[in-house]
Amino acid sequence: MQACEISDGWTQFLEYAKSRCSLAAFGNWLAPIKVFNSTPEEVVLLVPNIFVKEYLLTNYKKDLCAFLPVYADGEPAIQFMVDSPKAASNPVLQPLKEPVIEEKRSVKLNKNYRFENFIEGPTNQFVKSAGMGVAARPGQSYNPLFIWGGVGLGKTHILHSIGHYINENHKKLKVQCITTEAFINELVDSLRNKSIEKLKQYYRSEVDVLLVDDIQFLQNRLNFEEEFIHMIEDLINQNKQIVITSDTRPDQLKISARLAGRLEWGLVAHLGVPELETRVAIIQSKAELKGLDIPGPVAFFMAERIHLNVRQLEGAVNKLCAECRLMNMNINLEVVEKALKDMLQITLAASVSVEQILKAVAIVFQVRVSDLKGSCRTQKLAFARQIAMYLAKKIIKQPLTILAASFCKTHSTLIYAAERIENLLKTDEDLRDQVEIIMRNI
Ligand code: ADP
Ligand code: MG
């Protein structure tokens, strides 16, 4: 293979990888890599730091073998050099050293993710209190604390808040915050380098509080479960606090029953979609952080229409801030409607028809849409129908008489159904989960 063919190989590999990862992952990890030198036997790649090398080998080893030369032992024939800023002024590049075990992939805590900035309401109060409890007395209350909930509802925010609080109030304790992906990579490396004992030793002696984000990435990685369980048990036995977040509850993760059991050992806390008043407060708080004042009725207007998750709300506030500053406008309903046209339309479009609601309810309750529309009054069907009516009243902005007519009911039946479900939702966690799943399907 000639040199130019090899760099072509690298270009082809990049094209291949680009079609298989997110744009952000490509930009962060793969785009900065440069070919420093290439021979038919070996390629020398310039990487900005050690993690890029690890990312590349962990995620693309097999693919690299397909595009680049391979050593006799089947490993991709790649040498890595770190292209540090120092190296730029110094023409002699330093060959990459093996990672030192202390050089951990800890996540930097987001400075805005603090308890003070977390607006509470009925659906997230419990998680916030549990987080504050754990932060006040690490290792002495619930261990592990397992936080689960849908995307963009504040799991990472609470996790980082715990980290900040402990850093500031228990200065002697060493907090390590890590994504599950990075944690697995670390395990993979240490298993490969036969340094798993060193890694365990590191966690045993250097870490007092372990914050693990997005444990759902451990699904389908059965071979790491065993090590992961040992690690958790080891830390918990030493009263070291563990907090884990997930988009799914432990018993519904695709993991072994044993690991699910361990994750449920301490406290499992659910983070739900904030209701209207909390969403209004979140909008105003996010705007205030940006030095902007959103009047109550405007915040209310936005909160009514953007209701899937908080990240979306935050996006709307950011967009509004940017537009108002740019155009030097004051915020009022007209400006909001114009600035957020796309977002509001998406949300409205996503919640248009009773039919969609019925379909989503039918899937979760495993009944037929035609039965939901019919008059059969078995307990299951009647209950499912009431949930559909509750959701229709909550989501669809139409006169109640018209909505009720879509169910062939009177408007007082619809109000009764909606109120009944609303009351049940205050105490019935399983029902809250079901409704959340239905909302997501809608
Ligand atoms: P998740 O990890 O659950 O996907 P994040 O923690 O990343 O969600 O939250 C998404 C965004 O929403 C963050 O910017 C976070 O600050 C914000 N957020 C979520 N819930 C709240 C809340 N109750 N109060 C203030 N901000 C919140
Ligand atoms: Mg998160």
Coordinates of C-alpha atoms and ligand atoms in Angstrom, one line a residue:
M1 CA 0.0 0.0 0.0
Q2 CA 1.4 3.4 -0.9
A3 CA 1.4 6.4 1.4
C4 CA -1.2 8.3 -0.4
E5 CA -3.5 5.2 -0.5
I6 CA -3.1 5.0 3.3
S7 CA -4.2 8.6 3.8
D8 CA -7.0 7.8 1.4
G9 CA -7.7 4.9 3.7
W10 CA -7.9 7.3 6.6
T11 CA -10.2 9.7 4.6
Q12 CA -12.4 6.7 3.7
F13 CA -12.5 5.7 7.3
L14 CA -13.5 9.2 8.3
E15 CA -16.3 9.2 5.8
Y16 CA -17.4 5.8 7.0
A17 CA -17.4 6.9 10.7
K18 CA -19.2 10.1 9.9
S19 CA -22.1 8.2 8.7
R20 CA -22.2 6.2 11.9
C21 CA -21.9 8.7 14.6
S22 CA -23.5 12.0 15.6
L23 CA -22.2 15.2 14.1
A24 CA -21.1 16.4 17.5
A25 CA -19.2 13.1 18.2
F26 CA -17.5 13.4 14.8
G27 CA -16.6 17.1 15.4
N28 CA -15.3 16.5 18.9
W29 CA -13.4 13.2 18.5
L30 CA -12.6 12.3 14.9
A31 CA -12.3 15.5 12.9
P32 CA -9.3 16.8 15.0
I33 CA -7.2 13.7 14.2
K34 CA -4.5 14.3 11.6
V35 CA -2.3 11.8 9.7
F36 CA 1.3 12.7 10.7
N37 CA 3.0 10.0 8.7
S38 CA 2.1 6.8 6.9
T39 CA 4.0 3.9 5.4
P40 CA 2.6 0.6 4.1
E41 CA 3.3 -0.9 7.5
E42 CA 2.1 1.7 9.9
V43 CA 0.2 5.0 10.2
V44 CA 1.1 7.7 12.7
L45 CA -1.8 9.8 13.8
L46 CA -1.7 13.1 15.6
V47 CA -4.3 13.3 18.3
P48 CA -5.1 16.4 20.4
N49 CA -5.1 14.4 23.6
I50 CA -5.0 10.9 25.0
F51 CA -8.8 10.5 25.2
V52 CA -9.2 10.8 21.5
K53 CA -6.9 7.8 21.0
E54 CA -8.9 5.8 23.5
Y55 CA -12.2 6.9 21.9
L56 CA -10.9 5.8 18.5
L57 CA -9.6 2.4 19.6
T58 CA -12.6 1.6 21.8
N59 CA -15.2 2.5 19.3
Y60 CA -13.6 1.8 15.9
K61 CA -10.9 -0.8 16.2
K62 CA -12.5 -3.3 13.9
D63 CA -13.3 -0.6 11.3
L64 CA -9.7 0.8 11.5
C65 CA -8.4 -2.7 10.6
A66 CA -10.6 -2.6 7.5
F67 CA -9.2 0.7 6.3
L68 CA -5.6 0.8 7.5
P69 CA -2.6 -1.6 7.8
V70 CA -2.8 -4.2 10.5
Y71 CA 0.0 -5.7 12.7
A72 CA 0.6 -9.4 12.8
D73 CA -1.3 -9.8 16.0
G74 CA -4.4 -8.3 14.3
E75 CA -4.3 -4.9 16.0
P76 CA -4.5 -1.8 13.8
A77 CA -1.0 -0.6 12.9
I78 CA -1.3 2.9 14.3
Q79 CA 1.1 4.9 16.4
F80 CA -0.3 7.9 18.2
M81 CA 1.4 11.2 18.9
V82 CA -0.1 14.0 21.0
D83 CA -0.3 17.2 19.1
S84 CA -0.3 19.5 22.2
P85 CA 0.0 23.3 21.9
K86 CA 3.5 22.9 23.4
A87 CA 4.4 20.5 20.7
A88 CA 3.4 23.1 18.1
S89 CA 6.3 25.4 19.1
N90 CA 8.5 22.4 19.5
P91 CA 9.0 20.4 16.4
V92 CA 9.8 17.2 18.2
L93 CA 6.6 15.5 19.0
Q94 CA 6.2 13.5 22.1
P95 CA 5.2 9.9 21.5
L96 CA 2.1 9.1 23.5
K97 CA 2.6 7.6 26.9
E98 CA 0.2 4.9 28.2
P99 CA -2.5 6.6 30.2
V100 CA -1.7 7.1 33.9
I101 CA -4.4 5.5 35.9
E102 CA -5.0 8.7 37.9
E103 CA -5.8 10.6 34.7
K104 CA -9.5 9.9 35.0
R105 CA -12.3 10.8 32.7
S106 CA -14.1 12.9 35.2
V107 CA -16.7 15.2 33.9
K108 CA -16.4 18.9 34.8
L109 CA -19.4 19.9 36.8
N110 CA -21.6 22.4 35.0
K111 CA -21.5 25.6 37.0
N112 CA -25.2 26.4 36.4
Y113 CA -26.4 23.0 37.6
R114 CA -26.9 23.8 41.3
F115 CA -29.7 23.1 43.7
E116 CA -30.4 26.9 44.0
N117 CA -31.1 26.9 40.2
F118 CA -33.3 23.8 40.3
I119 CA -37.0 24.9 40.4
E120 CA -39.1 22.4 42.2
G121 CA -42.7 21.3 41.8
P122 CA -44.7 18.2 42.6
T123 CA -43.0 16.1 40.0
N124 CA -39.4 16.7 40.9
Q125 CA -39.5 17.7 44.6
F126 CA -38.8 14.2 45.8
V127 CA -35.7 13.8 43.7
K128 CA -34.4 17.2 44.7
S129 CA -34.9 16.4 48.4
A130 CA -33.3 13.0 48.0
G131 CA -30.3 14.7 46.2
M132 CA -30.0 17.3 48.9
G133 CA -30.2 14.6 51.6
V134 CA -27.4 12.6 50.0
A135 CA -25.3 15.7 49.5
A136 CA -25.7 16.7 53.1
R137 CA -24.7 13.3 54.5
P138 CA -22.8 11.4 51.8
G139 CA -22.7 7.7 52.3
Q140 CA -25.0 7.8 55.3
S141 CA -28.5 7.9 53.9
Y142 CA -29.6 6.3 50.6
N143 CA -26.9 4.4 48.8
P144 CA -27.0 4.2 45.9
L145 CA -29.4 7.0 45.0
F146 CA -30.9 6.1 41.7
I147 CA -32.5 8.9 39.8
W148 CA -34.6 8.1 36.7
G149 CA -36.7 10.1 34.3
G150 CA -37.2 11.1 30.7
V151 CA -34.8 13.1 28.6
G152 CA -34.2 16.8 29.5
L153 CA -35.9 16.6 32.9
G154 CA -33.0 17.5 35.1
K155 CA -31.2 14.3 36.0
T156 CA -27.8 15.6 35.1
H157 CA -28.7 18.9 36.8
I158 CA -29.4 17.2 40.1
L159 CA -26.3 15.0 39.8
H160 CA -24.0 18.0 39.3
S161 CA -25.8 19.9 42.1
I162 CA -24.9 17.0 44.5
G163 CA -21.3 17.3 43.3
H164 CA -21.1 21.0 43.8
Y165 CA -22.7 20.8 47.2
I166 CA -20.3 18.2 48.4
N167 CA -17.3 20.0 46.9
E168 CA -18.2 23.1 48.8
N169 CA -19.4 21.6 52.1
H170 CA -17.4 18.4 52.5
K171 CA -14.1 19.7 51.2
K172 CA -12.2 16.6 52.2
L173 CA -14.3 14.3 50.1
K174 CA -13.2 13.6 46.6
V175 CA -16.1 13.7 44.1
Q176 CA -15.8 11.9 40.8
C177 CA -18.5 12.5 38.2
I178 CA -18.4 10.3 35.2
T179 CA -20.6 9.3 32.3
T180 CA -21.4 5.6 32.0
E181 CA -19.8 5.5 28.6
A182 CA -16.5 6.9 29.9
F183 CA -16.7 4.5 32.9
I184 CA -17.2 1.5 30.6
N185 CA -14.2 2.7 28.5
E186 CA -12.2 2.9 31.6
L187 CA -13.2 -0.6 32.6
V188 CA -12.5 -1.9 29.1
D189 CA -9.0 -0.4 29.1
S190 CA -8.1 -1.6 32.5
L191 CA -9.3 -5.1 31.6
R192 CA -7.3 -5.0 28.4
N193 CA -4.2 -3.7 30.2
K194 CA -4.8 -6.1 33.0
S195 CA -4.8 -3.1 35.4
I196 CA -8.3 -3.7 36.8
E197 CA -6.9 -4.0 40.3
K198 CA -5.2 -0.6 39.9
L199 CA -8.5 0.9 38.8
K200 CA -10.4 -0.6 41.7
Q201 CA -7.7 0.6 44.0
Y202 CA -8.0 4.0 42.6
Y203 CA -11.8 4.1 43.2
R204 CA -11.3 2.5 46.6
S205 CA -8.7 4.9 47.9
E206 CA -9.1 8.1 45.8
V207 CA -12.9 8.5 45.3
D208 CA -15.4 9.2 48.1
V209 CA -18.4 10.1 46.0
L210 CA -19.1 8.6 42.6
L211 CA -21.6 10.2 40.4
V212 CA -22.5 8.1 37.4
D213 CA -24.6 9.7 34.6
D214 CA -26.8 7.8 32.2
I215 CA -26.4 4.2 33.3
Q216 CA -28.7 3.1 30.5
F217 CA -25.5 2.9 28.4
L218 CA -24.6 -0.2 30.4
Q219 CA -27.4 -2.1 28.7
N220 CA -26.3 -4.9 26.4
R221 CA -22.8 -4.7 27.8
L222 CA -23.1 -7.9 29.9
N223 CA -19.4 -8.6 30.1
F224 CA -18.8 -5.4 32.1
E225 CA -21.7 -5.9 34.5
E226 CA -19.8 -8.2 36.8
E227 CA -17.0 -5.7 37.3
F228 CA -19.4 -2.9 37.6
I229 CA -21.4 -4.7 40.3
H230 CA -18.2 -5.5 42.2
M231 CA -17.1 -1.8 42.0
I232 CA -20.5 -0.6 43.3
E233 CA -20.5 -3.1 46.1
D234 CA -17.0 -2.3 47.1
L235 CA -17.7 1.4 47.3
I236 CA -21.0 1.0 49.1
N237 CA -19.4 -1.3 51.7
Q238 CA -17.0 1.5 52.5
N239 CA -19.9 3.9 52.8
K240 CA -18.9 5.8 49.8
Q241 CA -21.8 7.6 48.2
I242 CA -22.9 6.5 44.7
V243 CA -25.5 8.4 42.7
I244 CA -26.7 7.0 39.4
T245 CA -29.0 8.5 36.8
S246 CA -30.9 6.7 34.1
D247 CA -33.7 7.3 31.5
T248 CA -35.3 4.0 32.6
R249 CA -36.2 2.5 36.0
P250 CA -33.8 -0.2 37.2
D251 CA -36.2 -3.2 36.7
Q252 CA -36.9 -2.1 33.1
L253 CA -33.2 -1.7 32.1
K254 CA -31.9 -4.5 30.0
I255 CA -29.4 -5.6 32.6
S256 CA -29.1 -8.7 34.8
A257 CA -31.5 -9.1 37.7
R258 CA -28.5 -9.0 40.0
L259 CA -27.4 -5.6 38.8
A260 CA -30.9 -4.3 38.8
G261 CA -31.2 -5.5 42.4
R262 CA -28.0 -3.7 43.4
L263 CA -29.2 -0.4 41.7
E264 CA -32.4 -0.7 43.8
W265 CA -30.5 -1.2 47.0
G266 CA -30.8 2.4 48.2
L267 CA -33.4 4.7 47.0
V268 CA -35.0 4.9 43.5
A269 CA -36.4 8.3 42.8
H270 CA -38.4 9.4 39.8
L271 CA -38.2 12.7 38.0
G272 CA -41.4 13.5 36.1
V273 CA -42.4 16.2 33.6
P274 CA -43.0 19.4 35.5
E275 CA -46.6 20.7 35.5
L276 CA -47.6 24.1 34.2
E277 CA -46.8 26.3 37.2
T278 CA -43.4 24.8 37.6
R279 CA -42.7 25.3 33.9
V280 CA -43.7 28.9 34.2
A281 CA -41.3 29.3 37.1
I282 CA -38.5 27.5 35.2
I283 CA -39.0 29.8 32.2
Q284 CA -38.7 32.9 34.4
S285 CA -35.7 31.6 36.3
K286 CA -33.8 30.7 33.1
A287 CA -34.6 34.1 31.6
E288 CA -33.5 35.8 34.8
L289 CA -30.2 33.9 34.6
K290 CA -29.8 35.5 31.2
G291 CA -30.6 39.0 32.5
L292 CA -34.0 39.0 30.8
D293 CA -37.5 39.6 32.3
I294 CA -40.3 37.5 30.8
P295 CA -43.7 38.8 32.0
G296 CA -46.0 36.3 33.7
P297 CA -48.6 36.0 30.9
V298 CA -45.9 35.5 28.3
A299 CA -44.2 32.8 30.4
F300 CA -47.6 31.2 30.9
F301 CA -48.3 31.2 27.1
M302 CA -44.9 29.5 26.5
A303 CA -45.3 27.0 29.3
E304 CA -48.7 25.9 28.0
R305 CA -47.4 25.1 24.6
I306 CA -44.0 23.7 25.4
H307 CA -44.6 20.9 27.8
L308 CA -42.5 17.8 26.9
N309 CA -39.3 18.6 28.7
V310 CA -37.3 21.3 30.4
R311 CA -34.5 21.3 27.8
Q312 CA -37.1 22.4 25.2
L313 CA -38.2 25.2 27.5
E314 CA -34.7 26.3 28.0
G315 CA -34.1 26.3 24.2
A316 CA -37.2 28.5 23.8
V317 CA -35.9 31.0 26.4
N318 CA -32.5 31.1 24.8
K319 CA -34.0 31.7 21.4
L320 CA -36.2 34.4 22.7
C321 CA -33.4 36.1 24.5
A322 CA -31.2 36.0 21.4
E323 CA -34.0 37.5 19.1
C324 CA -35.0 40.2 21.6
R325 CA -31.4 41.3 22.0
L326 CA -30.7 41.2 18.3
M327 CA -33.8 43.2 17.3
N328 CA -33.7 45.3 20.5
M329 CA -37.4 44.4 21.2
N330 CA -39.4 44.2 24.4
I331 CA -40.9 40.8 25.1
N332 CA -44.7 40.5 24.6
L333 CA -47.0 37.8 23.2
E334 CA -46.6 38.9 19.6
V335 CA -42.8 38.8 19.8
V336 CA -42.9 35.4 21.4
E337 CA -45.3 34.0 18.8
K338 CA -43.0 35.2 16.0
A339 CA -39.7 34.2 17.6
L340 CA -40.8 30.8 18.6
K341 CA -43.1 30.0 15.7
D342 CA -41.3 26.8 14.8
M343 CA -41.2 25.5 18.3
L344 CA -44.8 26.3 19.1
Q345 CA -45.9 24.8 15.9
I346 CA -44.1 21.6 16.5
T347 CA -45.6 21.3 20.0
L348 CA -49.1 22.0 18.7
A349 CA -48.7 19.7 15.8
A350 CA -47.5 17.0 18.1
S351 CA -50.7 17.3 20.1
V352 CA -53.4 17.7 17.5
S353 CA -55.8 14.9 17.4
V354 CA -57.8 12.8 19.8
E355 CA -57.1 9.9 17.4
Q356 CA -53.4 10.2 18.2
I357 CA -54.1 10.2 21.9
L358 CA -56.4 7.1 21.6
K359 CA -53.7 5.3 19.6
A360 CA -51.0 6.0 22.3
V361 CA -53.4 5.0 25.1
A362 CA -54.4 1.8 23.2
I363 CA -50.8 0.7 22.9
V364 CA -50.0 1.1 26.5
F365 CA -53.2 -0.5 27.7
Q366 CA -53.0 -3.2 25.0
V367 CA -56.6 -2.6 23.8
R368 CA -58.0 -1.7 20.4
V369 CA -58.7 1.9 19.5
S370 CA -62.1 0.9 18.2
D371 CA -62.9 -0.5 21.7
L372 CA -61.8 2.7 23.3
K373 CA -64.2 4.6 21.1
G374 CA -67.0 2.1 21.7
S375 CA -69.3 1.8 24.7
C376 CA -68.0 -1.4 26.3
R377 CA -67.6 -0.7 30.0
T378 CA -65.1 -3.2 31.3
Q379 CA -63.0 -1.7 34.0
K380 CA -59.8 -1.7 31.9
L381 CA -61.5 0.0 28.9
A382 CA -63.3 2.5 31.0
F383 CA -60.1 3.5 32.8
A384 CA -58.1 3.7 29.6
R385 CA -60.8 5.9 28.1
Q386 CA -60.7 8.2 31.1
I387 CA -57.0 8.6 30.7
A388 CA -57.5 9.5 27.0
M389 CA -60.1 12.1 28.0
Y390 CA -57.7 13.5 30.7
L391 CA -54.9 13.8 28.1
A392 CA -57.2 15.3 25.5
K393 CA -58.4 18.0 27.9
K394 CA -54.8 18.7 29.0
I395 CA -53.2 18.8 25.6
I396 CA -55.7 19.8 23.0
K397 CA -56.8 23.4 23.2
Q398 CA -60.4 23.0 22.0
P399 CA -63.8 23.7 23.6
L400 CA -64.6 20.9 26.0
T401 CA -67.9 20.2 24.3
I402 CA -66.1 19.5 21.0
L403 CA -63.5 17.3 22.7
A404 CA -66.2 15.4 24.6
A405 CA -68.1 14.8 21.3
S406 CA -64.9 13.2 19.9
F407 CA -65.4 10.5 22.6
C408 CA -69.2 10.5 22.1
K409 CA -69.5 11.7 25.7
T410 CA -71.0 14.8 27.4
H411 CA -68.7 17.5 28.5
S412 CA -69.4 16.8 32.2
T413 CA -68.3 13.2 31.7
L414 CA -65.1 14.4 30.2
I415 CA -64.5 16.8 33.2
Y416 CA -65.3 14.0 35.7
A417 CA -62.8 11.7 33.9
A418 CA -60.1 14.3 33.8
E419 CA -60.5 15.2 37.4
R420 CA -60.5 11.6 38.5
I421 CA -57.2 10.9 36.7
E422 CA -55.7 14.1 37.9
N423 CA -56.4 13.1 41.5
L424 CA -55.1 9.6 41.0
L425 CA -51.9 11.0 39.5
K426 CA -51.1 12.8 42.7
T427 CA -50.4 9.5 44.5
D428 CA -50.2 6.7 42.0
E429 CA -46.6 6.5 40.7
D430 CA -47.3 3.7 38.3
L431 CA -50.1 5.6 36.7
R432 CA -47.7 8.6 36.4
D433 CA -45.3 6.4 34.5
Q434 CA -48.0 5.1 32.2
V435 CA -49.2 8.6 31.4
E436 CA -45.6 9.7 30.8
I437 CA -45.1 6.9 28.3
I438 CA -48.3 7.7 26.6
M439 CA -47.3 11.4 26.3
R440 CA -44.0 10.4 24.8
N441 CA -45.8 8.2 22.3
I442 CA -48.1 11.0 21.3
Ligands
ADP1 P1 -31.4 15.1 31.7 O1 -30.0 14.8 32.3 O2 -32.5 14.6 32.5 O3 -31.5 14.8 30.2 P2 -30.6 17.8 32.2 O4 -30.2 17.7 33.6 O5 -29.5 17.9 31.2 O6 -31.6 16.7 31.8 O7 -31.6 19.1 32.0 C1 -31.8 19.7 30.8 C2 -31.9 21.2 31.0 O8 -33.0 21.6 31.8 C3 -30.7 21.7 31.9 O9 -30.2 22.9 31.3 C4 -31.3 21.9 33.3 O10 -30.6 23.0 33.9 C5 -32.7 22.3 32.9 N1 -33.6 21.8 34.0 C6 -34.2 20.7 34.1 N2 -35.1 20.6 35.2 C7 -35.0 21.9 35.8 C8 -35.6 22.5 36.9 N3 -36.5 21.8 37.6 N4 -35.2 23.7 37.2 C9 -34.3 24.4 36.4 N5 -33.7 23.9 35.3 C10 -34.0 22.6 35.0
MG2 MG -28.4 14.0 31.3

